[in-house]
PDB file of C-alpha atoms in Angstrom:
ATOM      1  CA  MET U   1      -5.769 -12.284  12.248  1.00 85.00           C
ATOM      2  CA  GLN U   2      -2.592 -10.506  11.210  1.00 90.00           C
ATOM      3  CA  PRO U   3      -0.886  -8.565  14.066  1.00 94.00           C
ATOM      4  CA  PHE U   4      -0.972  -4.847  13.656  1.00 95.00           C
ATOM      5  CA  THR U   5       1.797  -2.666  14.991  1.00 96.00           C
ATOM      6  CA  ARG U   6       2.202   0.086  12.462  1.00 96.00           C
ATOM      7  CA  LEU U   7       1.235   0.793   8.891  1.00 97.00           C
ATOM      8  CA  THR U   8       2.401   3.334   6.351  1.00 97.00           C
ATOM      9  CA  SER U   9       0.241   3.996   3.308  1.00 96.00           C
ATOM     10  CA  HIS U  10      -1.442   6.638   1.268  1.00 93.00           C
ATOM     11  CA  ALA U  11      -5.196   6.931   1.730  1.00 93.00           C
ATOM     12  CA  VAL U  12      -8.532   6.977  -0.024  1.00 91.00           C
ATOM     13  CA  VAL U  13     -10.425  10.071   1.145  1.00 90.00           C
ATOM     14  CA  LEU U  14     -14.205   9.763   1.279  1.00 89.00           C
ATOM     15  CA  LEU U  15     -15.433  12.853   2.997  1.00 87.00           C
ATOM     16  CA  ARG U  16     -19.033  11.956   3.729  1.00 90.00           C
ATOM     17  CA  ASP U  17     -20.812  11.935   7.102  1.00 94.00           C
ATOM     18  CA  ASP U  18     -23.347   9.304   8.189  1.00 95.00           C
ATOM     19  CA  VAL U  19     -22.220   6.588   5.796  1.00 94.00           C
ATOM     20  CA  ASP U  20     -24.406   3.701   6.860  1.00 95.00           C
ATOM     21  CA  THR U  21     -23.683   0.000   6.542  1.00 95.00           C
ATOM     22  CA  ASP U  22     -26.091  -0.366   3.616  1.00 94.00           C
ATOM     23  CA  GLN U  23     -23.923   2.087   1.682  1.00 93.00           C
ATOM     24  CA  ILE U  24     -20.789   0.254   2.712  1.00 94.00           C
ATOM     25  CA  ILE U  25     -22.196  -3.079   1.491  1.00 94.00           C
ATOM     26  CA  PRO U  26     -25.790  -3.235   0.176  1.00 92.00           C
ATOM     27  CA  ALA U  27     -28.135  -5.781   1.761  1.00 90.00           C
ATOM     28  CA  ARG U  28     -28.376  -7.910  -1.371  1.00 90.00           C
ATOM     29  CA  PHE U  29     -24.803  -9.099  -0.735  1.00 90.00           C
ATOM     30  CA  LEU U  30     -25.539 -10.404   2.758  1.00 86.00           C
ATOM     31  CA  THR U  31     -26.573 -13.868   1.685  1.00 85.00           C
ATOM     32  CA  THR U  32     -23.248 -15.281   2.804  1.00 82.00           C
ATOM     33  CA  THR U  33     -21.785 -15.907   6.236  1.00 82.00           C
ATOM     34  CA  SER U  34     -18.285 -16.076   4.756  1.00 83.00           C
ATOM     35  CA  ARG U  35     -15.962 -13.097   4.677  1.00 83.00           C
ATOM     36  CA  ALA U  36     -14.402 -14.278   1.404  1.00 86.00           C
ATOM     37  CA  GLY U  37     -14.955 -12.078  -1.607  1.00 88.00           C
ATOM     38  CA  LEU U  38     -16.954  -9.317   0.063  1.00 92.00           C
ATOM     39  CA  GLY U  39     -14.323  -6.705  -0.791  1.00 91.00           C
ATOM     40  CA  ARG U  40     -15.555  -6.630  -4.387  1.00 90.00           C
ATOM     41  CA  HIS U  41     -18.947  -5.388  -3.164  1.00 91.00           C
ATOM     42  CA  LEU U  42     -17.591  -2.511  -1.080  1.00 92.00           C
ATOM     43  CA  PHE U  43     -19.625   0.669  -1.853  1.00 90.00           C
ATOM     44  CA  ALA U  44     -21.133  -1.290  -4.769  1.00 88.00           C
ATOM     45  CA  ASP U  45     -23.943   1.159  -5.490  1.00 85.00           C
ATOM     46  CA  TRP U  46     -21.653   4.147  -5.468  1.00 82.00           C
ATOM     47  CA  ARG U  47     -19.411   2.632  -8.051  1.00 73.00           C
ATOM     48  CA  THR U  48     -22.228   2.539 -10.574  1.00 58.00           C
ATOM     49  CA  THR U  49     -22.498   6.298 -10.796  1.00 56.00           C
ATOM     50  CA  PRO U  50     -20.528   8.016 -13.528  1.00 52.00           C
ATOM     51  CA  PRO U  51     -16.863   8.359 -12.597  1.00 55.00           C
ATOM     52  CA  SER U  52     -17.034  12.127 -12.372  1.00 55.00           C
ATOM     53  CA  GLY U  53     -19.660  11.886  -9.623  1.00 60.00           C
ATOM     54  CA  ALA U  54     -18.732   8.623  -7.970  1.00 61.00           C
ATOM     55  CA  PRO U  55     -18.016   9.080  -4.304  1.00 68.00           C
ATOM     56  CA  PHE U  56     -15.820   5.948  -4.312  1.00 73.00           C
ATOM     57  CA  ASP U  57     -13.835   5.391  -7.458  1.00 72.00           C
ATOM     58  CA  ARG U  58     -12.037   2.088  -6.957  1.00 68.00           C
ATOM     59  CA  ASP U  59     -10.149   2.452 -10.222  1.00 70.00           C
ATOM     60  CA  HIS U  60      -8.689   5.903  -9.523  1.00 74.00           C
ATOM     61  CA  PRO U  61      -4.929   5.528 -10.049  1.00 75.00           C
ATOM     62  CA  ALA U  62      -4.186   7.465  -6.863  1.00 73.00           C
ATOM     63  CA  HIS U  63      -6.081   4.880  -4.837  1.00 77.00           C
ATOM     64  CA  SER U  64      -4.118   1.876  -5.984  1.00 82.00           C
ATOM     65  CA  GLY U  65      -2.669   0.003  -3.010  1.00 89.00           C
ATOM     66  CA  ALA U  66      -4.148   2.325  -0.391  1.00 92.00           C
ATOM     67  CA  ARG U  67      -4.581   0.615   2.983  1.00 95.00           C
ATOM     68  CA  ILE U  68      -6.132   3.568   4.795  1.00 96.00           C
ATOM     69  CA  LEU U  69      -9.671   4.910   4.269  1.00 95.00           C
ATOM     70  CA  ILE U  70     -10.468   8.403   5.576  1.00 95.00           C
ATOM     71  CA  VAL U  71     -14.128   9.240   6.124  1.00 95.00           C
ATOM     72  CA  GLY U  72     -16.263  11.789   7.966  1.00 96.00           C
ATOM     73  CA  ARG U  73     -18.485  11.671  11.031  1.00 97.00           C
ATOM     74  CA  ASN U  74     -20.676   8.739  12.266  1.00 97.00           C
ATOM     75  CA  PHE U  75     -19.198   6.170   9.877  1.00 97.00           C
ATOM     76  CA  GLY U  76     -20.861   2.760   9.930  1.00 97.00           C
ATOM     77  CA  CYS U  77     -24.236   3.832  11.286  1.00 96.00           C
ATOM     78  CA  GLY U  78     -27.418   1.900  10.460  1.00 92.00           C
ATOM     79  CA  SER U  79     -27.744  -1.855  10.808  1.00 87.00           C
ATOM     80  CA  SER U  80     -25.212  -3.895  12.765  1.00 86.00           C
ATOM     81  CA  ARG U  81     -24.052  -6.056   9.878  1.00 87.00           C
ATOM     82  CA  GLU U  82     -20.566  -7.430  10.404  1.00 92.00           C
ATOM     83  CA  HIS U  83     -20.288  -7.744   6.641  1.00 94.00           C
ATOM     84  CA  ALA U  84     -19.434  -4.000   6.509  1.00 96.00           C
ATOM     85  CA  ALA U  85     -16.174  -4.581   8.361  1.00 96.00           C
ATOM     86  CA  TRP U  86     -15.508  -7.698   6.278  1.00 96.00           C
ATOM     87  CA  ALA U  87     -16.038  -5.791   2.999  1.00 96.00           C
ATOM     88  CA  ILE U  88     -13.696  -2.946   4.007  1.00 96.00           C
ATOM     89  CA  ALA U  89     -10.988  -5.377   5.118  1.00 95.00           C
ATOM     90  CA  GLY U  90     -11.586  -7.566   2.041  1.00 94.00           C
ATOM     91  CA  PHE U  91     -10.999  -4.600  -0.240  1.00 93.00           C
ATOM     92  CA  GLY U  92      -7.576  -4.152   1.315  1.00 94.00           C
ATOM     93  CA  PHE U  93      -8.040  -1.415   3.929  1.00 96.00           C
ATOM     94  CA  ARG U  94      -6.578  -2.047   7.356  1.00 97.00           C
ATOM     95  CA  VAL U  95      -7.318   1.358   8.957  1.00 98.00           C
ATOM     96  CA  VAL U  96     -10.330   3.653   8.808  1.00 98.00           C
ATOM     97  CA  ILE U  97      -9.806   7.177  10.097  1.00 98.00           C
ATOM     98  CA  ALA U  98     -12.995   9.108  10.979  1.00 98.00           C
ATOM     99  CA  ARG U  99     -14.291  11.970  13.051  1.00 98.00           C
ATOM    100  CA  SER U 100     -16.470   9.373  14.802  1.00 98.00           C
ATOM    101  CA  PHE U 101     -17.879   5.868  14.325  1.00 98.00           C
ATOM    102  CA  ALA U 102     -21.165   4.191  15.081  1.00 97.00           C
ATOM    103  CA  ASP U 103     -20.576   2.027  18.175  1.00 96.00           C
ATOM    104  CA  ILE U 104     -21.531  -1.328  16.655  1.00 95.00           C
ATOM    105  CA  PHE U 105     -19.448  -0.782  13.522  1.00 96.00           C
ATOM    106  CA  ARG U 106     -16.454   0.196  15.722  1.00 97.00           C
ATOM    107  CA  SER U 107     -16.857  -3.004  17.733  1.00 95.00           C
ATOM    108  CA  ASN U 108     -17.199  -5.151  14.608  1.00 95.00           C
ATOM    109  CA  ALA U 109     -14.110  -3.523  13.087  1.00 96.00           C
ATOM    110  CA  LEU U 110     -11.990  -4.222  16.158  1.00 95.00           C
ATOM    111  CA  LYS U 111     -13.062  -7.858  16.236  1.00 93.00           C
ATOM    112  CA  ASN U 112     -12.078  -8.300  12.610  1.00 93.00           C
ATOM    113  CA  GLY U 113      -8.614  -6.724  12.653  1.00 93.00           C
ATOM    114  CA  LEU U 114      -9.704  -3.403  11.155  1.00 96.00           C
ATOM    115  CA  VAL U 115      -8.315  -0.431  13.091  1.00 98.00           C
ATOM    116  CA  PRO U 116     -10.945   2.348  13.597  1.00 98.00           C
ATOM    117  CA  VAL U 117      -9.098   5.578  14.413  1.00 98.00           C
ATOM    118  CA  ALA U 118     -11.279   8.392  15.642  1.00 98.00           C
ATOM    119  CA  LEU U 119      -9.707  11.869  15.564  1.00 98.00           C
ATOM    120  CA  THR U 120     -11.148  15.085  16.936  1.00 97.00           C
ATOM    121  CA  ASP U 121     -12.688  17.403  14.386  1.00 97.00           C
ATOM    122  CA  GLU U 122      -9.656  19.655  14.625  1.00 97.00           C
ATOM    123  CA  ASP U 123      -7.145  16.848  14.233  1.00 97.00           C
ATOM    124  CA  HIS U 124      -9.103  15.297  11.362  1.00 97.00           C
ATOM    125  CA  ALA U 125      -9.120  18.640   9.509  1.00 96.00           C
ATOM    126  CA  SER U 126      -5.412  19.084  10.194  1.00 95.00           C
ATOM    127  CA  LEU U 127      -4.678  15.614   8.798  1.00 96.00           C
ATOM    128  CA  LEU U 128      -6.583  16.387   5.615  1.00 94.00           C
ATOM    129  CA  VAL U 129      -4.569  19.573   5.117  1.00 92.00           C
ATOM    130  CA  ALA U 130      -1.307  17.663   5.683  1.00 92.00           C
ATOM    131  CA  ILE U 131      -2.067  14.906   3.167  1.00 90.00           C
ATOM    132  CA  GLY U 132      -4.047  16.849   0.557  1.00 82.00           C
ATOM    133  CA  LEU U 133      -7.656  16.052  -0.358  1.00 71.00           C
ATOM    134  CA  ASN U 134      -6.671  13.156  -2.582  1.00 68.00           C
ATOM    135  CA  GLY U 135      -4.667  11.398   0.119  1.00 68.00           C
ATOM    136  CA  GLU U 136      -1.519  11.461  -1.952  1.00 74.00           C
ATOM    137  CA  CYS U 137       0.834  11.953   1.080  1.00 88.00           C
ATOM    138  CA  GLU U 138       1.718   8.900   3.114  1.00 93.00           C
ATOM    139  CA  ILE U 139       0.226   8.433   6.534  1.00 96.00           C
ATOM    140  CA  ARG U 140       1.690   6.386   9.338  1.00 97.00           C
ATOM    141  CA  VAL U 141      -0.558   4.734  11.900  1.00 98.00           C
ATOM    142  CA  ASP U 142       1.316   3.400  14.908  1.00 97.00           C
ATOM    143  CA  LEU U 143      -0.636   1.289  17.374  1.00 96.00           C
ATOM    144  CA  ALA U 144       2.275   0.999  19.803  1.00 94.00           C
ATOM    145  CA  THR U 145       2.381   4.765  20.308  1.00 96.00           C
ATOM    146  CA  MET U 146      -1.299   5.329  19.455  1.00 97.00           C
ATOM    147  CA  THR U 147      -0.461   8.038  16.922  1.00 98.00           C
ATOM    148  CA  VAL U 148      -1.272   9.008  13.355  1.00 97.00           C
ATOM    149  CA  SER U 149       1.402  10.986  11.546  1.00 97.00           C
ATOM    150  CA  ALA U 150       1.880  12.599   8.183  1.00 95.00           C
ATOM    151  CA  GLY U 151       5.043  14.498   7.333  1.00 89.00           C
ATOM    152  CA  ALA U 152       6.206  16.251  10.476  1.00 91.00           C
ATOM    153  CA  MET U 153       2.773  16.313  12.091  1.00 94.00           C
ATOM    154  CA  SER U 154       1.308  13.787  14.519  1.00 97.00           C
ATOM    155  CA  TRP U 155      -2.044  13.235  16.262  1.00 98.00           C
ATOM    156  CA  ASP U 156      -2.993  10.978  19.152  1.00 98.00           C
ATOM    157  CA  PHE U 157      -5.912   8.545  19.264  1.00 98.00           C
ATOM    158  CA  THR U 158      -7.256   6.033  21.731  1.00 97.00           C
ATOM    159  CA  LEU U 159      -8.611   2.482  21.582  1.00 96.00           C
ATOM    160  CA  PRO U 160      -9.967   0.213  24.323  1.00 95.00           C
ATOM    161  CA  ALA U 161      -6.973  -1.469  26.008  1.00 96.00           C
ATOM    162  CA  PHE U 162      -8.172  -5.023  25.393  1.00 95.00           C
ATOM    163  CA  ALA U 163      -8.923  -4.395  21.711  1.00 94.00           C
ATOM    164  CA  ARG U 164      -5.511  -2.786  21.286  1.00 95.00           C
ATOM    165  CA  ARG U 165      -3.809  -5.808  22.892  1.00 95.00           C
ATOM    166  CA  CYS U 166      -5.655  -8.177  20.542  1.00 94.00           C
ATOM    167  CA  LEU U 167      -4.678  -6.135  17.454  1.00 95.00           C
ATOM    168  CA  LEU U 168      -1.031  -6.005  18.505  1.00 96.00           C
ATOM    169  CA  ASP U 169      -0.978  -9.749  19.134  1.00 94.00           C
ATOM    170  CA  GLY U 170      -3.036 -10.608  16.030  1.00 93.00           C
ATOM    171  CA  VAL U 171      -5.734 -12.528  17.889  1.00 91.00           C
ATOM    172  CA  ASP U 172      -9.472 -12.234  18.269  1.00 87.00           C
ATOM    173  CA  GLU U 173     -11.250 -12.659  21.624  1.00 85.00           C
ATOM    174  CA  LEU U 174     -11.245 -16.466  21.328  1.00 87.00           C
ATOM    175  CA  GLY U 175      -7.584 -16.480  20.311  1.00 87.00           C
ATOM    176  CA  PHE U 176      -6.733 -14.353  23.363  1.00 86.00           C
ATOM    177  CA  LEU U 177      -8.559 -16.804  25.613  1.00 89.00           C
ATOM    178  CA  LEU U 178      -6.837 -19.783  23.998  1.00 90.00           C
ATOM    179  CA  GLY U 179      -3.470 -18.079  24.582  1.00 88.00           C
ATOM    180  CA  ALA U 180      -4.200 -18.284  28.314  1.00 88.00           C
ATOM    181  CA  THR U 181      -4.711 -22.050  28.231  1.00 91.00           C
ATOM    182  CA  PRO U 182      -1.843 -22.843  30.663  1.00 90.00           C
ATOM    183  CA  GLU U 183      -3.140 -20.357  33.218  1.00 89.00           C
ATOM    184  CA  ILE U 184      -6.691 -21.643  32.843  1.00 87.00           C
ATOM    185  CA  ALA U 185      -5.524 -25.238  33.302  1.00 88.00           C
ATOM    186  CA  ALA U 186      -3.523 -24.276  36.385  1.00 88.00           C
ATOM    187  CA  PHE U 187      -6.556 -22.531  37.839  1.00 85.00           C
ATOM    188  CA  GLU U 188      -8.809 -25.496  37.106  1.00 84.00           C
ATOM    189  CA  ALA U 189      -6.283 -27.755  38.834  1.00 85.00           C
ATOM    190  CA  ARG U 190      -6.438 -25.625  41.979  1.00 83.00           C
ATOM    191  CA  HIS U 191     -10.132 -24.883  41.797  1.00 76.00           C
ATOM    192  CA  PRO U 192     -11.703 -28.026  43.324  1.00 69.00           C
ATOM    193  CA  ALA U 193      -9.722 -27.528  46.534  1.00 66.00           C
ATOM    194  CA  THR U 194     -11.006 -23.950  46.915  1.00 65.00           C
ATOM    195  CA  ILE U 195     -14.766 -24.492  46.791  1.00 67.00           C
ATOM    196  CA  ALA U 196     -17.259 -26.579  48.683  1.00 66.00           C
ATOM    197  CA  THR U 197     -18.660 -29.481  46.703  1.00 63.00           C
ATOM    198  CA  THR U 198     -21.885 -31.446  47.131  1.00 65.00           C
ATOM    199  CA  GLY U 199     -22.853 -35.027  46.370  1.00 58.00           C
TER     200      GLY U 199
END
């Protein structure tokens, strides 16, 4: 997993509430347990609508190179499929900014290096005004200071401390544990002398 400290990018704005995981990646694409290639299926059914009505237009010139996705309330609700986080990351996004997230999606995102930033309704609306509805203004997401900023404005967000540590270090839960191998070995070396044994 790539460490995340800060990111500056323009955004794709998808102002819909209650976007469930079947909309993020339809069930027919869940036949794989590999993350590879799932980005091409992100919002697959929405792309098939005519461009003028498509909620997610991957080919819009303004979206090229965007690393930040801005959505509405309760993003990632529905089934617990981890493929949703894989598809978003596979498409190239590293941050999703929402008014709120479904708990399981948020957990899956954090475990896969995707930063879920929840802003209050007021801060979310203020961010949209600052960047314009098409996300053309650059946004900075700083995990060290736990802030989102655009222009001269800035908003705070929170993440669980352990998840934040893993994102900053670029490790998942297993990687974090393996990073403590010397301390674990030292504990194991002391351990037999501290407990009663049988046999």
